[in-house]
């Protein structure tokens, strides 16, 4: 058990219009029931970019993003039995919750209704005391044992991170709204979340139609298992796909017209919004009413279900399509995501050794941040 605070280097930003830069802070020593691990890899989720650039108007700076985190356990606190030093583990979007409310009891910590709510891995609970959390774009991280995920041996560590946010975020609504074998699942926006949705939907026995803005990635999308690719900017193709879907998972990260997607749904179809959290332009609810269509939202998933999807990905050989990056390139990657560009890889993953070997870390010349406080 470590008695000293851990000196941690990371990449973070102080304001919405500033680049991420090397930062340094201390994580307090590992407490009872907590696990510390050395981060080896961290996926780059579009939410990291939204948060760093304050797209949701709720960012608490400084912001050190990262919630698709994988690494090796370095220390365990008193009473920890789930993992031991040396295990390969991960953490997704949550590091703590009340553990008492009905949602936590049901394994849905992501919807924790306790007084303080769930503590997000970064941009924490924003309690009145100013508590913030710093995420996985960092050399080491600490989480409560209950939120530590075990990375199955069959999954190489660099592939595990994106399952813990992108994977669970699309798997959870498929389970909650009971996607059935033989039903048709639509996936709108084929990026990090979307490409996992195609593979997971197929594994659950659905027919999958991918909706993408152009044909650039059509071959890769078909190779991933999609039965059909529809170019969403082509009105004829969209019309031809009318009334074909039982469920649509909409991962598009920006405001966009929902009406063309509503017309894709069969009677009783379910549209699950997981991407855009800002606004939708006006659309007529009549199109929902006349076909008894459900329009719903969904937020990541609980710990139990996240472990379930990790295990399912191991069993069914589902892996994200990743491109490994050096942390010094993170700002360019953010620009790429913001522009909606893609180069045939659907998730960037930071090799955290590139942070350990970064000049700023070697020289100790990084911007000092206030230490994050854990409740
Ligand atoms: P990516 O950037 O990897 O993928 C988004 C995809 O959406 C792109 O690949 C592109 O697909 C499409 N897209 C991008 N820009 C536009 C645009 N301007 N107009 C229309 N389509 C566009 O993002 P992620 O998959 O990482 O995340 C997607 C969204 O989900 C983000 O908003 C993120 O914050 C959110 N999210 C939500 C979670 C939740 O719990 N609800 C959890 C995690 C993420 P194509 O090229 O095929 O058109
Ligand atoms: Zn994410």
Coordinates of N, CA and C in Angstrom, one line a residue, residues 184 238-246 260-267 291 293:
X184 N -33.8 -5.0 -37.0 CA -32.9 -4.1 -37.8 C -32.5 -2.9 -36.9
X238 N -31.7 7.8 -48.4 CA -32.5 7.9 -47.1 C -33.9 7.5 -47.3
X239 N -34.5 8.0 -48.4 CA -35.9 7.6 -48.7 C -36.1 6.1 -48.9
X240 N -35.1 5.5 -49.6 CA -35.1 4.1 -49.8 C -35.1 3.3 -48.5
X241 N -34.5 3.9 -47.5 CA -34.4 3.2 -46.2 C -35.6 3.5 -45.3
X242 N -36.6 4.2 -45.8 CA -37.7 4.6 -44.9 C -38.4 3.4 -44.3
X243 N -38.8 3.6 -43.0 CA -39.6 2.5 -42.3 C -38.9 1.2 -42.3
X244 N -37.6 1.2 -42.0 CA -36.8 -0.1 -42.1 C -36.2 -0.4 -40.7
X245 N -36.2 0.5 -39.8 CA -35.5 0.2 -38.5 C -36.4 -0.1 -37.3
X246 N -35.9 -1.0 -36.5 CA -36.6 -1.3 -35.2 C -35.9 -0.4 -34.1
X260 N -35.3 13.4 -40.8 CA -35.0 12.3 -41.7 C -34.8 10.9 -41.0
X261 N -34.3 11.0 -39.8 CA -34.0 9.8 -39.1 C -35.3 9.2 -38.5
X262 N -36.3 10.1 -38.1 CA -37.5 9.6 -37.6 C -38.2 8.8 -38.7
X263 N -38.1 9.2 -40.0 CA -38.8 8.5 -41.0 C -38.2 7.2 -41.4
X264 N -37.1 6.9 -40.8 CA -36.5 5.5 -41.0 C -37.1 4.5 -40.1
X265 N -37.9 4.9 -39.1 CA -38.3 4.0 -38.1 C -39.6 3.3 -38.4
X266 N -39.7 2.0 -38.1 CA -40.9 1.2 -38.2 C -41.8 1.6 -37.0
X267 N -43.1 1.2 -37.1 CA -44.0 1.4 -35.9 C -43.4 0.8 -34.7
X291 N -46.6 6.7 -35.5 CA -46.0 5.4 -35.6 C -45.5 4.9 -34.2
X293 N -43.5 5.9 -32.0 CA -42.0 5.8 -32.0 C -41.5 6.4 -30.7

